[in-house]
């Protein structure tokens, strides 16, 4: 369960301040998917950053209960705790893939699980198979098409078996066909693995695949 409660976030630069999130609240059951749509600059990435403990809210609470034994106050983690939280629980997928150019596809995929010392060969082989990237493992990322790179990035995001994936416009750089293939794989795989998925997207077609669909408007989330 993810519980976001009355979260506020304001950016200060110089003597101007910009409130981006105002009393954002939301409850999402574990294993469900949530899509967030909204115009550029409305605070979608900011919210994902807060959920990934990459930044802190000014006020409000973000409480994550990945299982019955664990409760994480995401809004209140030290840097070391935030790092551990991300390594254990979170997979990130970005619009620009963010693969490491000088590492092979295979080494890119293994990186997070190596950091976590949680390399499960059979599981990773299954991910590679699911994402249909087996022929590309020895290549460098720039030898792949955009759709292939994003499928590698999804395999990387899932490699350490996170309980939640945060995807920020994962199909934003893909054509319509690849957008469809990649989003379908992302939703299906997360459902199969019972991984909570939060996906920010400009595509209504992608958004409607989520179990919970919300829009960001006037600094708030609403259905
Ligand atoms: N680190 C930051 N410092 C100051 N302003 C920021 C920062 N990050 C984002 N913003 C501003 O906050 C607003 C929301 O940004 P963002 O969350 O990236 O929007 P979205 O992802 O919906 O396009 C934008 O106006 C952006 O310029
Ligand atoms: Mg954004």
Short mmCIF file of C-alpha atoms and ligand atoms in Angstrom, two decimals:
data_model
loop_
_atom_site.label_atom_id
_atom_site.label_comp_id
_atom_site.label_asym_id
_atom_site.label_seq_id
_atom_site.Cartn_x
_atom_site.Cartn_y
_atom_site.Cartn_z
CA UNK A 1 0.00 0.00 0.00
CA UNK A 2 1.19 3.48 -0.89
CA UNK A 3 -0.38 6.30 1.08
CA UNK A 4 0.24 9.89 0.02
CA UNK A 5 -1.30 12.34 2.40
CA UNK A 6 -1.58 16.14 2.03
CA UNK A 7 1.77 16.52 0.28
CA UNK A 8 2.95 20.03 -0.56
CA UNK A 9 6.00 21.00 -2.59
CA UNK A 10 7.25 24.47 -3.44
CA UNK A 11 10.45 25.25 -5.34
CA UNK A 12 12.38 28.33 -4.27
CA UNK A 13 14.76 30.02 -6.64
CA UNK A 14 16.15 33.38 -5.63
CA UNK A 15 13.26 35.38 -4.23
CA UNK A 16 10.57 33.66 -6.27
CA UNK A 17 8.72 30.60 -5.10
CA UNK A 18 6.65 28.19 -7.18
CA UNK A 19 4.16 25.89 -5.53
CA UNK A 20 3.96 22.73 -7.63
CA UNK A 21 2.03 20.28 -5.46
CA UNK A 22 -0.79 21.31 -3.13
CA UNK A 23 -2.40 18.88 -0.70
CA UNK A 24 -1.82 15.90 -2.96
CA UNK A 25 -3.35 12.78 -1.47
CA UNK A 26 -3.73 9.28 -2.82
CA UNK A 27 -4.03 5.67 -1.73
CA UNK A 28 -2.81 2.87 -4.00
CA UNK A 29 -2.98 -0.84 -3.19
CA UNK A 30 0.19 -2.84 -3.74
CA UNK A 31 0.35 -4.53 -7.12
CA UNK A 32 -1.95 -2.00 -8.76
CA UNK A 33 -0.99 0.41 -11.51
CA UNK A 34 -1.59 4.15 -11.51
CA UNK A 35 -1.33 6.45 -14.52
CA UNK A 36 -0.87 10.20 -14.17
CA UNK A 37 -1.58 12.55 -17.05
CA UNK A 38 -1.24 16.33 -17.11
CA UNK A 39 0.30 19.22 -19.03
CA UNK A 40 4.06 19.83 -19.09
CA UNK A 41 5.31 21.59 -16.01
CA UNK A 42 2.38 20.63 -13.78
CA UNK A 43 4.47 18.65 -11.30
CA UNK A 44 4.30 15.02 -12.47
CA UNK A 45 8.05 14.40 -12.34
CA UNK A 46 8.21 16.24 -9.02
CA UNK A 47 5.71 13.78 -7.56
CA UNK A 48 7.71 10.80 -8.90
CA UNK A 49 10.88 12.29 -7.39
CA UNK A 50 9.15 12.48 -4.00
CA UNK A 51 7.94 8.87 -4.31
CA UNK A 52 11.49 7.80 -5.19
CA UNK A 53 12.89 9.73 -2.21
CA UNK A 54 15.02 11.78 -4.58
CA UNK A 55 13.57 14.89 -2.95
CA UNK A 56 11.49 15.64 0.16
CA UNK A 57 8.04 17.23 0.38
CA UNK A 58 7.72 20.48 2.35
CA UNK A 59 4.87 18.94 4.33
CA UNK A 60 2.65 15.90 4.23
CA UNK A 61 3.41 12.20 4.42
CA UNK A 62 4.28 9.47 1.97
CA UNK A 63 4.05 6.09 3.63
CA UNK A 64 4.86 2.91 1.76
CA UNK A 65 4.01 -0.54 3.08
CA UNK A 66 5.50 -2.99 0.58
CA UNK A 67 4.59 -5.94 2.83
CA UNK A 68 3.02 -6.54 6.24
CA UNK A 69 6.36 -6.39 8.03
CA UNK A 70 7.67 -3.18 6.47
CA UNK A 71 6.52 0.42 6.72
CA UNK A 72 8.65 3.12 5.11
CA UNK A 73 8.11 6.81 5.78
CA UNK A 74 9.39 7.96 2.40
CA UNK A 75 8.97 11.66 3.29
CA UNK A 76 11.33 11.28 6.21
CA UNK A 77 14.34 9.21 5.09
CA UNK A 78 17.98 10.15 5.62
CA UNK A 79 20.14 10.06 2.50
CA UNK A 80 21.51 6.63 3.41
CA UNK A 81 18.03 5.28 4.11
CA UNK A 82 16.74 6.77 0.84
CA UNK A 83 19.54 5.07 -1.03
CA UNK A 84 18.72 1.71 0.55
CA UNK A 85 14.99 2.21 -0.09
CA UNK A 86 15.63 2.82 -3.80
CA UNK A 87 18.04 -0.09 -4.14
CA UNK A 88 15.62 -2.52 -2.48
CA UNK A 89 12.23 -1.32 -3.55
CA UNK A 90 12.26 0.99 -6.57
CA UNK A 91 12.81 0.56 -10.28
CA UNK A 92 13.01 3.69 -12.41
CA UNK A 93 12.16 4.00 -16.11
CA UNK A 94 12.84 7.32 -17.83
CA UNK A 95 11.78 8.95 -21.08
CA UNK A 96 15.37 9.05 -22.34
CA UNK A 97 16.15 5.43 -21.38
CA UNK A 98 19.26 6.51 -19.38
CA UNK A 99 21.27 3.41 -20.21
CA UNK A 100 25.02 3.53 -19.64
CA UNK A 101 26.58 3.97 -23.09
CA UNK A 102 29.86 2.18 -22.43
CA UNK A 103 28.32 -0.95 -20.89
CA UNK A 104 26.81 -3.82 -22.85
CA UNK A 105 23.08 -4.37 -22.77
CA UNK A 106 23.61 -7.33 -20.44
CA UNK A 107 25.79 -5.35 -18.01
CA UNK A 108 23.26 -2.51 -18.02
CA UNK A 109 20.54 -4.96 -17.01
CA UNK A 110 22.64 -6.54 -14.27
CA UNK A 111 23.84 -3.28 -12.72
CA UNK A 112 21.09 -2.73 -10.13
CA UNK A 113 21.00 -6.34 -8.99
CA UNK A 114 24.80 -6.39 -8.67
CA UNK A 115 24.61 -3.26 -6.49
CA UNK A 116 22.06 -5.10 -4.40
CA UNK A 117 23.88 -8.45 -4.45
CA UNK A 118 20.57 -9.93 -5.53
CA UNK A 119 21.43 -11.47 -8.87
CA UNK A 120 18.90 -14.18 -9.69
CA UNK A 121 20.04 -15.74 -12.95
CA UNK A 122 16.81 -17.55 -13.78
CA UNK A 123 14.67 -14.52 -13.09
CA UNK A 124 16.91 -12.24 -15.16
CA UNK A 125 16.88 -14.75 -18.02
CA UNK A 126 13.09 -14.67 -17.89
CA UNK A 127 13.06 -10.86 -17.98
CA UNK A 128 15.36 -10.86 -21.01
CA UNK A 129 13.07 -13.35 -22.68
CA UNK A 130 9.92 -11.38 -21.82
CA UNK A 131 11.40 -8.12 -23.14
CA UNK A 132 12.59 -9.94 -26.30
CA UNK A 133 16.11 -8.56 -26.07
CA UNK A 134 18.12 -11.82 -26.05
CA UNK A 135 19.72 -11.14 -29.49
CA UNK A 136 21.07 -7.79 -28.24
CA UNK A 137 22.82 -8.67 -24.97
CA UNK A 138 26.39 -8.10 -26.20
CA UNK A 139 25.60 -4.86 -28.03
CA UNK A 140 26.06 -1.34 -26.73
CA UNK A 141 22.87 0.68 -26.12
CA UNK A 142 23.49 3.02 -29.10
CA UNK A 143 23.37 0.00 -31.44
CA UNK A 144 19.70 -0.50 -30.56
CA UNK A 145 16.50 1.23 -31.69
CA UNK A 146 14.59 3.41 -29.21
CA UNK A 147 12.01 0.72 -28.56
CA UNK A 148 14.72 -1.88 -27.93
CA UNK A 149 16.60 0.49 -25.60
CA UNK A 150 13.47 1.10 -23.57
CA UNK A 151 12.82 -2.65 -23.27
CA UNK A 152 16.39 -2.99 -21.95
CA UNK A 153 15.71 -0.15 -19.51
CA UNK A 154 12.56 -1.90 -18.28
CA UNK A 155 14.51 -5.14 -17.76
CA UNK A 156 17.09 -3.13 -15.82
CA UNK A 157 14.37 -1.47 -13.73
CA UNK A 158 12.95 -4.88 -12.79
CA UNK A 159 16.23 -6.80 -12.41
CA UNK A 160 16.54 -6.36 -8.63
CA UNK A 161 12.88 -7.35 -8.14
CA UNK A 162 11.63 -3.99 -6.87
CA UNK A 163 8.14 -3.84 -5.39
CA UNK A 164 7.38 -0.54 -7.17
CA UNK A 165 8.31 0.84 -10.59
CA UNK A 166 8.25 4.60 -11.24
CA UNK A 167 8.05 5.34 -14.96
CA UNK A 168 8.33 8.95 -16.17
CA UNK A 169 6.92 9.24 -19.72
CA UNK A 170 8.51 5.91 -20.72
CA UNK A 171 7.01 6.04 -24.22
CA UNK A 172 7.60 9.77 -24.77
CA UNK A 173 10.49 9.15 -27.18
CA UNK A 174 8.89 6.27 -29.10
CA UNK A 175 6.72 6.08 -32.20
CA UNK A 176 3.16 4.84 -31.87
CA UNK A 177 3.89 1.17 -32.63
CA UNK A 178 6.80 0.96 -30.19
CA UNK A 179 4.88 2.95 -27.60
CA UNK A 180 2.18 0.31 -27.74
CA UNK A 181 4.61 -2.63 -27.53
CA UNK A 182 6.67 -1.12 -24.70
CA UNK A 183 3.70 0.00 -22.58
CA UNK A 184 1.97 -3.36 -23.00
CA UNK A 185 5.13 -5.17 -21.86
CA UNK A 186 5.55 -2.83 -18.90
CA UNK A 187 1.95 -3.21 -17.69
CA UNK A 188 1.80 -6.98 -18.32
CA UNK A 189 5.12 -7.67 -16.61
CA UNK A 190 4.29 -5.56 -13.56
CA UNK A 191 0.91 -7.28 -13.27
CA UNK A 192 2.55 -10.70 -13.59
CA UNK A 193 5.19 -9.88 -10.96
CA UNK A 194 2.65 -8.07 -8.71
CA UNK A 195 4.84 -4.97 -8.91
CA UNK A 196 3.17 -1.64 -8.20
CA UNK A 197 3.51 0.62 -11.25
CA UNK A 198 3.20 4.38 -11.31
CA UNK A 199 3.43 5.74 -14.81
CA UNK A 200 3.41 9.36 -15.98
CA UNK A 201 2.32 9.65 -19.59
CA UNK A 202 0.99 12.07 -22.20
CA UNK A 203 -0.69 9.22 -24.04
CA UNK A 204 -4.34 8.55 -23.23
CA UNK A 205 -3.90 5.10 -24.79
CA UNK A 206 -1.08 4.26 -22.39
CA UNK A 207 -2.88 5.81 -19.40
CA UNK A 208 -6.02 3.78 -19.86
CA UNK A 209 -4.12 0.52 -19.30
CA UNK A 210 -3.67 1.41 -15.62
CA UNK A 211 -6.03 0.13 -12.93
CA UNK A 212 -6.24 3.65 -11.45
CA UNK A 213 -6.14 6.65 -13.79
CA UNK A 214 -5.59 10.17 -12.50
CA UNK A 215 -4.91 13.62 -13.87
CA UNK A 216 -2.79 16.34 -12.34
CA UNK A 217 -4.58 19.64 -12.42
CA UNK A 218 -4.27 22.80 -10.35
CA UNK A 219 -1.41 21.22 -8.35
CA UNK A 220 -3.64 18.32 -7.31
CA UNK A 221 -4.40 14.78 -8.41
CA UNK A 222 -7.96 13.95 -9.39
CA UNK A 223 -9.78 11.25 -11.35
N1 LIG B 1 14.59 21.61 -9.00
C1 LIG B 1 13.74 22.54 -9.38
N2 LIG B 1 13.90 23.84 -9.02
C2 LIG B 1 13.04 24.80 -9.38
N3 LIG B 1 11.94 24.57 -10.14
C3 LIG B 1 11.72 23.31 -10.56
C4 LIG B 1 12.60 22.24 -10.20
N4 LIG B 1 12.11 21.10 -10.75
C5 LIG B 1 10.99 21.45 -11.40
N5 LIG B 1 10.75 22.76 -11.30
C6 LIG B 1 9.58 23.48 -11.85
O1 LIG B 1 8.43 22.91 -11.26
C7 LIG B 1 7.39 22.76 -12.21
C8 LIG B 1 6.99 21.30 -12.31
O2 LIG B 1 8.04 20.57 -12.88
P1 LIG B 1 7.92 19.01 -13.21
O3 LIG B 1 7.54 18.28 -11.96
O4 LIG B 1 9.17 18.60 -13.87
O5 LIG B 1 6.70 19.00 -14.24
P2 LIG B 1 6.21 17.88 -15.27
O6 LIG B 1 6.98 16.65 -15.00
O7 LIG B 1 4.74 17.74 -15.00
O8 LIG B 1 6.46 18.43 -16.63
C9 LIG B 1 7.93 23.34 -13.51
O9 LIG B 1 7.50 24.67 -13.62
C10 LIG B 1 9.42 23.27 -13.33
O10 LIG B 1 10.07 24.28 -14.06
MG1 LIG B 2 8.25 15.57 -16.26
#
